Short mmCIF file of C-alpha atoms and ligand atoms in Angstrom, two decimals:
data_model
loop_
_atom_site.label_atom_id
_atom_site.label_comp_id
_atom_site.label_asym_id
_atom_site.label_seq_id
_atom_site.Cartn_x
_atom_site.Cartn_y
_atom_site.Cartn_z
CA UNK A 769 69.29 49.04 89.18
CA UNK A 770 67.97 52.47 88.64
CA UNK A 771 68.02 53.78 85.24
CA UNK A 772 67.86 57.57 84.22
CA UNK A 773 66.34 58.18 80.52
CA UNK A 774 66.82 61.12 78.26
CA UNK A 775 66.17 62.95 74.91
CA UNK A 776 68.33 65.35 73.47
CA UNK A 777 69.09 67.09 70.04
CA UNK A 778 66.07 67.45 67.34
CA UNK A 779 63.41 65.44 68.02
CA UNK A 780 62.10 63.35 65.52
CA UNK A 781 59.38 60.46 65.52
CA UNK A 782 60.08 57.40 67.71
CA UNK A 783 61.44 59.66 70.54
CA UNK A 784 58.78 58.25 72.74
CA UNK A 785 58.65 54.91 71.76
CA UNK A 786 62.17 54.52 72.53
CA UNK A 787 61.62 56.16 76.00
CA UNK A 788 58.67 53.73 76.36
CA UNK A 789 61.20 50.73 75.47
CA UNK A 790 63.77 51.50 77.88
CA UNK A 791 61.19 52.06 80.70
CA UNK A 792 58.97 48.93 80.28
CA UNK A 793 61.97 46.42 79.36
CA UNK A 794 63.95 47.89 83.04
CA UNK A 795 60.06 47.19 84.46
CA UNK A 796 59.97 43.81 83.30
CA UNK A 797 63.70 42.50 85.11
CA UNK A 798 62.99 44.72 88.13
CA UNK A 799 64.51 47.86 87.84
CA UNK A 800 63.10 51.36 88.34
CA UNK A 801 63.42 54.37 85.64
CA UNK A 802 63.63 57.79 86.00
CA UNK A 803 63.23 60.60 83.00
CA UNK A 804 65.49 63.60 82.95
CA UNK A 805 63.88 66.81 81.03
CA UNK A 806 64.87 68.26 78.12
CA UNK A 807 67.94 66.42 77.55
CA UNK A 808 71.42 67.41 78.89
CA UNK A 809 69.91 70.39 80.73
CA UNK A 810 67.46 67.90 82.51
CA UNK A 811 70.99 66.53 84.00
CA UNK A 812 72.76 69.82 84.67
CA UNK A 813 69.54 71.62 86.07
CA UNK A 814 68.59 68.77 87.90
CA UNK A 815 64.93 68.29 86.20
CA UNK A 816 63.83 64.87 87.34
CA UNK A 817 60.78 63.02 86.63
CA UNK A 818 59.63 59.14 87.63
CA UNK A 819 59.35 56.96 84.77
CA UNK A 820 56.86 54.06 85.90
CA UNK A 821 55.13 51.51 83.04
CA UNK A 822 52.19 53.68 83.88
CA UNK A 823 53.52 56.83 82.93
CA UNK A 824 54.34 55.08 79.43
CA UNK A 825 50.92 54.04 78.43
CA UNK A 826 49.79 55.64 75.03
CA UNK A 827 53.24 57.05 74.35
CA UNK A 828 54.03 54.72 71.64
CA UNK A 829 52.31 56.10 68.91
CA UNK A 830 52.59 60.15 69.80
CA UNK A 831 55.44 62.07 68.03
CA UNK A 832 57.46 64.56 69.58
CA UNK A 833 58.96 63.41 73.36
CA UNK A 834 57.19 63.37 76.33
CA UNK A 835 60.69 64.27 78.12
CA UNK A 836 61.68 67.58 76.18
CA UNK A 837 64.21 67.80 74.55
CA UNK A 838 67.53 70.79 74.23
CA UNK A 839 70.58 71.32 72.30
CA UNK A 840 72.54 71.79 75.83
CA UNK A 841 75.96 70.72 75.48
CA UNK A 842 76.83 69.47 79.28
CA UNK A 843 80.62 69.77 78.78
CA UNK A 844 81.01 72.76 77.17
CA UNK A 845 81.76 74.68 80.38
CA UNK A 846 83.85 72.30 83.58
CA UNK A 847 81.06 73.64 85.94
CA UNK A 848 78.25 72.15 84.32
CA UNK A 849 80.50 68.71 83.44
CA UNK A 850 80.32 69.08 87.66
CA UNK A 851 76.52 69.56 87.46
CA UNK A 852 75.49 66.52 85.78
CA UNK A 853 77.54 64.22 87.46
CA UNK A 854 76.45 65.32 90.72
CA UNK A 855 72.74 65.17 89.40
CA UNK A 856 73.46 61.62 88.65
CA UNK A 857 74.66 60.78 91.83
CA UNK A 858 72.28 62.12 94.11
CA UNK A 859 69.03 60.30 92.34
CA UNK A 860 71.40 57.58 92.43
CA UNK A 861 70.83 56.43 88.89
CA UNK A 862 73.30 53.28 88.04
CA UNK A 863 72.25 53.39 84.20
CA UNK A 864 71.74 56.64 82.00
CA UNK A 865 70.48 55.78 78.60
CA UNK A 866 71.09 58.38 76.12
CA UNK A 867 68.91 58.94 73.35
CA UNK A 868 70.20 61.40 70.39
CA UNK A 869 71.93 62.31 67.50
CA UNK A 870 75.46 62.75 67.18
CA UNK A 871 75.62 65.64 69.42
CA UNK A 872 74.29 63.82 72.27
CA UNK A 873 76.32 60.86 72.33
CA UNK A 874 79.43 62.68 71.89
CA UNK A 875 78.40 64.13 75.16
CA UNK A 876 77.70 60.92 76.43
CA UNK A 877 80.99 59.40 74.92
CA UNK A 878 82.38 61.91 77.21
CA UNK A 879 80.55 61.04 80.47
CA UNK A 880 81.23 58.17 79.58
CA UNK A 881 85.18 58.72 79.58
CA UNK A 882 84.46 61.10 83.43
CA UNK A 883 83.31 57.61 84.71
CA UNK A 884 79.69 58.00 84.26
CA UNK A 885 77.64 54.88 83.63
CA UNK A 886 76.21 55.69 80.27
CA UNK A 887 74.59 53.89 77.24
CA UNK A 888 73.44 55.67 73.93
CA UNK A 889 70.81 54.82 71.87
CA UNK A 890 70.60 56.75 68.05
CA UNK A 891 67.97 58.56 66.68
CA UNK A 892 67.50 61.62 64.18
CA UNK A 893 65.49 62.05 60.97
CA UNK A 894 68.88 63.03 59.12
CA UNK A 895 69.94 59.33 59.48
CA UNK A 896 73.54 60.93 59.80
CA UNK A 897 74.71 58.64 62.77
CA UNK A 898 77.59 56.44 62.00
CA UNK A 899 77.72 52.72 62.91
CA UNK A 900 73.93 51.94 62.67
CA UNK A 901 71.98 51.12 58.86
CA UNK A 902 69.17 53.66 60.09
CA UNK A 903 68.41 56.11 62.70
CA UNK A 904 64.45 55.92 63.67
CA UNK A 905 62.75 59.32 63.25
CA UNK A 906 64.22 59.31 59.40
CA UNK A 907 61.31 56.95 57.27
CA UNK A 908 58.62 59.22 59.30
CA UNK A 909 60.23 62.45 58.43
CA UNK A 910 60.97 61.39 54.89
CA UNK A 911 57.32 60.51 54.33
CA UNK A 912 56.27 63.30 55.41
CA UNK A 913 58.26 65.69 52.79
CA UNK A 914 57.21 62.76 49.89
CA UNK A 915 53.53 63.74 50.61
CA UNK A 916 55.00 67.41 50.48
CA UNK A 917 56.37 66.70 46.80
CA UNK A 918 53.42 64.93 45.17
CA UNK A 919 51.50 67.83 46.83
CA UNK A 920 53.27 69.98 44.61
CA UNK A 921 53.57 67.86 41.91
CA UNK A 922 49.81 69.11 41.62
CA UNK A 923 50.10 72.62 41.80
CA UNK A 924 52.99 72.78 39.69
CA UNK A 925 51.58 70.83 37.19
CA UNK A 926 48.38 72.98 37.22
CA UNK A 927 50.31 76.03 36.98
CA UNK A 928 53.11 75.00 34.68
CA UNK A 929 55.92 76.12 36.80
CA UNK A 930 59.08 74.51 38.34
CA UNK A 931 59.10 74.04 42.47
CA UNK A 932 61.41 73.48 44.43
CA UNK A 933 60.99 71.45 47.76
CA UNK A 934 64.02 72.36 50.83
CA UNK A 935 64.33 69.44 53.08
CA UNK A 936 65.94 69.06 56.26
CA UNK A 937 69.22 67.18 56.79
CA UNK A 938 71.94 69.15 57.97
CA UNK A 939 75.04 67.89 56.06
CA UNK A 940 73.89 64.58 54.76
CA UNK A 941 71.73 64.05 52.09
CA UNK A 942 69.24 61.28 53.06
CA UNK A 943 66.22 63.20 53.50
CA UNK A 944 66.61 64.75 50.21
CA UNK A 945 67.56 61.92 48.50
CA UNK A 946 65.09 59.54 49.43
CA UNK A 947 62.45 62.38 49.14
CA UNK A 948 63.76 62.80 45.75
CA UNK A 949 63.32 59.07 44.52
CA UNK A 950 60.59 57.80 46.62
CA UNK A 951 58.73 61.00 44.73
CA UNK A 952 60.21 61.01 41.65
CA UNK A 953 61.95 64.47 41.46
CA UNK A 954 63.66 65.73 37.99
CA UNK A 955 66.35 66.75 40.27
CA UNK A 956 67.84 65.98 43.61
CA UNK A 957 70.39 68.51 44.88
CA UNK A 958 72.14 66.98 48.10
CA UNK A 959 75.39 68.28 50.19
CA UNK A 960 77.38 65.71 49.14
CA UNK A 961 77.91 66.05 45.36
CA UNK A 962 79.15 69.99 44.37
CA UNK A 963 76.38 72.52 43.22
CA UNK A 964 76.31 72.29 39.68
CA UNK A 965 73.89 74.92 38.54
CA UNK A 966 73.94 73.54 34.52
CA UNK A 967 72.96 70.46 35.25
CA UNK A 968 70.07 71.61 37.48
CA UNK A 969 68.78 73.94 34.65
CA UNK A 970 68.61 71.38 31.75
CA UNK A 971 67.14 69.09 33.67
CA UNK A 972 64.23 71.70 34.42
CA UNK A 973 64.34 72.39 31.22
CA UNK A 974 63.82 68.11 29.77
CA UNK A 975 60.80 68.25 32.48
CA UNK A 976 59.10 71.61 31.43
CA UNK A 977 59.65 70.37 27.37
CA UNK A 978 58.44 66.63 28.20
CA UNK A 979 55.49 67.11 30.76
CA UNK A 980 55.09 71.50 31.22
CA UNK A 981 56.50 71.07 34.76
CA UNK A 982 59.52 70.27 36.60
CA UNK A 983 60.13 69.26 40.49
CA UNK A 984 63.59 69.59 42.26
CA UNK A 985 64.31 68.65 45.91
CA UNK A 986 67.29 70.24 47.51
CA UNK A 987 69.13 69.17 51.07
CA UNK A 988 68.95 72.39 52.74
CA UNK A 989 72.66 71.74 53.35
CA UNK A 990 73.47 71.91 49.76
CA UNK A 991 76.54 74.68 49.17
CA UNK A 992 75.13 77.29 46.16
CA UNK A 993 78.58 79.78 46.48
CA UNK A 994 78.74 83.30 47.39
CA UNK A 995 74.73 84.76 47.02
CA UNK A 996 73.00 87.38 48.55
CA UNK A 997 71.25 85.76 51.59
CA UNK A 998 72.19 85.15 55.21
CA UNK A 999 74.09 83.11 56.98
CA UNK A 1000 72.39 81.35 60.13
CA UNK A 1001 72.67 81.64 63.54
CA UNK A 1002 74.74 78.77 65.68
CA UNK A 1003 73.21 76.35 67.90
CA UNK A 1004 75.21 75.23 71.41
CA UNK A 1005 77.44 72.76 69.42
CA UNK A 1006 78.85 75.77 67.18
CA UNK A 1007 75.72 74.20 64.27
CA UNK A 1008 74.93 76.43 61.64
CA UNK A 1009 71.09 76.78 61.68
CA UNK A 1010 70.63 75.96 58.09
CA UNK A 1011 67.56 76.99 57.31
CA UNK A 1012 68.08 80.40 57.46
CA UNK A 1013 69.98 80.48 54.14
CA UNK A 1014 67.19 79.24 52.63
CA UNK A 1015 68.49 77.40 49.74
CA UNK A 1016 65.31 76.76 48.09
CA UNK A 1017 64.18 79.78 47.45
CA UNK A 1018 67.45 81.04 45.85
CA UNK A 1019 67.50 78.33 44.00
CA UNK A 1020 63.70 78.86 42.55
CA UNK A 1021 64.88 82.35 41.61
CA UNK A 1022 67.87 81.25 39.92
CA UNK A 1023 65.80 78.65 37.76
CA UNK A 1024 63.01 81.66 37.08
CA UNK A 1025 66.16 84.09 35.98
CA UNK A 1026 67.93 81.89 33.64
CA UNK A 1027 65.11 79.46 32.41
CA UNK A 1028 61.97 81.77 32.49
CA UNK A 1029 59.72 79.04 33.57
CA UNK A 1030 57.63 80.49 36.28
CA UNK A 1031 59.02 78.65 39.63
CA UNK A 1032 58.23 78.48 43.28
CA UNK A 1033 59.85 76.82 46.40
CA UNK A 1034 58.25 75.85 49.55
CA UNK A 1035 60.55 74.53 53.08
CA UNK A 1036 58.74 72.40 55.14
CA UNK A 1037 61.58 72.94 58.02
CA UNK A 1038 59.96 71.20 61.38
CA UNK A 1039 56.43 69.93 60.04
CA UNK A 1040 58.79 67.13 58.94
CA UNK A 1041 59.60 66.42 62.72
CA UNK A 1042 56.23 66.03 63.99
CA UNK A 1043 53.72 63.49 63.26
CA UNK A 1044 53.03 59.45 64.60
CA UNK A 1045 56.34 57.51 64.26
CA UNK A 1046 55.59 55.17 61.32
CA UNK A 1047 55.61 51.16 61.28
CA UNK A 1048 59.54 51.00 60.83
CA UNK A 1049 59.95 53.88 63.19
CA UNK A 1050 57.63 52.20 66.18
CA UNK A 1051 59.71 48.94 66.03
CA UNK A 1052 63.21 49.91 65.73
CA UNK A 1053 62.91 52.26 68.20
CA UNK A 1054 61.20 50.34 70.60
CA UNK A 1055 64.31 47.23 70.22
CA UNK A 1056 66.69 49.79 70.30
CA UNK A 1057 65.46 51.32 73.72
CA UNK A 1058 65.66 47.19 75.11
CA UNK A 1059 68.68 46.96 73.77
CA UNK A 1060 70.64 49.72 75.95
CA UNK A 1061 69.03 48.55 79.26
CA UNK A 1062 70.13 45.07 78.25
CA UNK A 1063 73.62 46.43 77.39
CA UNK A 1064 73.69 48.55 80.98
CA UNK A 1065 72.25 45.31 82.56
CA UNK A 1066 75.15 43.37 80.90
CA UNK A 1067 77.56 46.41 81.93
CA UNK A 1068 78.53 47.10 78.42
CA UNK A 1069 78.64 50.87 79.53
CA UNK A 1070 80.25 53.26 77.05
CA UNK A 1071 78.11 51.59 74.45
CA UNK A 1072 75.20 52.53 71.57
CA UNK A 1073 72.40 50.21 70.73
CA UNK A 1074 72.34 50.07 66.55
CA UNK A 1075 71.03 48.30 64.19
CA UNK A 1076 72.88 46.09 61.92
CA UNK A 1077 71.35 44.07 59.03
CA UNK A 1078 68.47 42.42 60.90
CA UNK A 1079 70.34 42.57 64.18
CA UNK A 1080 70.22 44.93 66.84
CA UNK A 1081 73.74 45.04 68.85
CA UNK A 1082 75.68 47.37 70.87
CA UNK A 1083 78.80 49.04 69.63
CA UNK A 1084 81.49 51.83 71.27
CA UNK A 1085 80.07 54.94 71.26
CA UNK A 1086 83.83 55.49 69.59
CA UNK A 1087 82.38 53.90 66.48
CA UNK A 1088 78.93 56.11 66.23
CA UNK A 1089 80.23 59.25 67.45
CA UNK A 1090 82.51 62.32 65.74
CA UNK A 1091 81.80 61.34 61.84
CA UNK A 1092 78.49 61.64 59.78
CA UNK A 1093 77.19 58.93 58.21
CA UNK A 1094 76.70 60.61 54.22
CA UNK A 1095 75.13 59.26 50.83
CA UNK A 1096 77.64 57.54 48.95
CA UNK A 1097 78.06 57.30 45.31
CA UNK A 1098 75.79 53.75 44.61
CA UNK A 1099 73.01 55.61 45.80
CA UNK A 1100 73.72 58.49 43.33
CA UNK A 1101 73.88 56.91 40.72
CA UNK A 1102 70.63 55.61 41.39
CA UNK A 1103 69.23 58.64 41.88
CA UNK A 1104 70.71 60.33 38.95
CA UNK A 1105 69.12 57.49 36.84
CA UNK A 1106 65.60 58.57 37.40
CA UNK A 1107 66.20 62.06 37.37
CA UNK A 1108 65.23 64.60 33.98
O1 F6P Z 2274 69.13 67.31 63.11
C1 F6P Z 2274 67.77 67.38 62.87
C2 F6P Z 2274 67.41 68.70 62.23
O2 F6P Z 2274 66.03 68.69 61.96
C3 F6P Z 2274 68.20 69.05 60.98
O3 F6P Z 2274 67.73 68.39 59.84
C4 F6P Z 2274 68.04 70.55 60.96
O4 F6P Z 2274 69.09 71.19 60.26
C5 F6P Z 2274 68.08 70.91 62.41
O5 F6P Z 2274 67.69 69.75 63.13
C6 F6P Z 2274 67.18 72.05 62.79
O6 F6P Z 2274 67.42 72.35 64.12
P1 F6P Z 2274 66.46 73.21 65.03
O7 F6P Z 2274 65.28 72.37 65.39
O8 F6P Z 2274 67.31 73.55 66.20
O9 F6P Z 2274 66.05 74.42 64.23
#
């Protein structure tokens, strides 16, 4: 079999590992890989690269992709649905694995429905994707804006001011929740519980009286009502680019304004993307990338490669594909019990 490989959406740590799965476990039964560039564009511009073991070596560890990555959406116009297919066809790949966020495996759900020969495999540090326990990319991401917080758990400490820290996340809360208690925030602010701008101040408040500091993390997807500001930009799925309304900052003023403690924000936006996938990052993505050439080699096409329990296992795209996965209320009250 041939297989064709690519990346789409955000990247995120583990990218490359997964490619590196995919292309050494075809290697190993036989098969030849080839990697197309920059994700769905790679298809519809036809941007082709080989994929040999060789080309692998001392990928495993490097963040980012070595493949490129896009926000294309293939099937938004007929003529590029045309595009792909035909690119597919004429490197005479029998296997595409697809590896992405929800965006890209809807469009692979849908190649998948035009008769292409497609498997997905999940990644994105939002951990948003439905159907598997984690997405890789999310524990390296997330440590990343933990060393951010205890960073400013100095400075604001020093200073005697409240920070707040904007994470990424899009509409799910993950990032900023597990930021939140893996750093010990006074207060977590995520998309999926209302803004509630009382509770936020007195827990500032308990923080600045108890210790002369407080810390809040906020998903930048977090809703704070009509405010001056701007509204972002949209990427090529019709995504609202988030950061642009930055949250964190408005929020800093508002706790300044109505508590007078002296406050700050920082965003940390994309340095929370790059980096070395971590230890749990490395090996799921590396079984997850097996696991979709062993589904393609089984001809389980129309299929995503997740991880359930201790078990990785293919499911219908169906299943992964059109709803977020979101924070759910056990793991706010957890939160909320270690807050200010
Ligand atoms: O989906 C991953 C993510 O990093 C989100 O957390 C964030 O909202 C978005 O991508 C940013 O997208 P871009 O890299 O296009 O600015």
């Amino acid at each position: 079999m041939k297989f064709g490989v690519l990346t789409g959406g955000g990247d995120c740590p583990g990218l490359n590992a997964a490619v590196r799965g995919v292309v050494l476990r075809a290697a190993r039964s036989g098969h030849e890989t080839v990697g197309f560039l920059d994700g769905w564009k790679g298809l519809r511009d036809d941007l082709v690269r080989p994929l040999a073991p060789a080309d692998v070596a001392g990928i495993l560890s490097r963040g980012g992709t070595v493949l490129g990555s896009s926000r294309t959406n293939p099937f938004a116009k007929e003529a590029d649905a045309t595009r792909v297919l035909e690119t597919l066809a004429r490197h005479r790949v029998d296997a595409l694995v697809a590896i992405g966020g929800d965006d890209t495996l809807s469009a692979a759900r849908e190649l998948h429905r035009r008769g292409g020969h497609v498997v997905g495999v999940p990644k994105t540090m939002d951990n948003d994707v439905a159907g598997t326990d984690w997405t890789f990319g999310f524990h390296s991401a997330t440590a990343v804006a933990v060393d951010a917080l205890e960073r400013l758990r100095d400075t604001a400490g020093s200073h005697h001011r409240a920070i707040v820290l904007e994470v990424m996340g899009r509409h799910a809360g993950w990032v900023a929740l597990a930021t939140g208690l893996a750093g010990g925030a006074d207060a977590t602010l995520v998309p999926e519980e209302p803004y509630d701008e009382p509770t936020l101040l007195a827990r500032v408040r308990r923080a600045v009286d108890a210790r002369g500091y407080a810390l809040v993390v906020a998903s930048e997807g977090i809703d704070l009502g009509p405010r001056r500001g701007t509204t972002g930009g949209k990427d090529e799925f019709g995504h609202e680019l988030l950061r642009e309304r930055e949250v964190g900052a408005e929020l800093a003023r508002r706790i300044q304004e109505q508590t007078g403690v002296e406050s700050r924000s920082a965003q940390i936006g994309h340095v929370q993307r790059g980096g070395a996938p971590d230890l749990f990052d490395r090996i799921l993505a590396t079984r997850l990338g097996a696991q979709a050439v062993d589904l393609a080699l089984a001809g389980r096409f129309g299929e995503v490669a997740v991880l359930r329990g201790e078990t990785v296992r293919g499911i219908p795209l169906d299943e992964a594909v059109g709803t977020s996965k979101v924070v759910t209320p056990d793991w706010l009250d957890l939160l909320h019990t270690f807050e200010a």
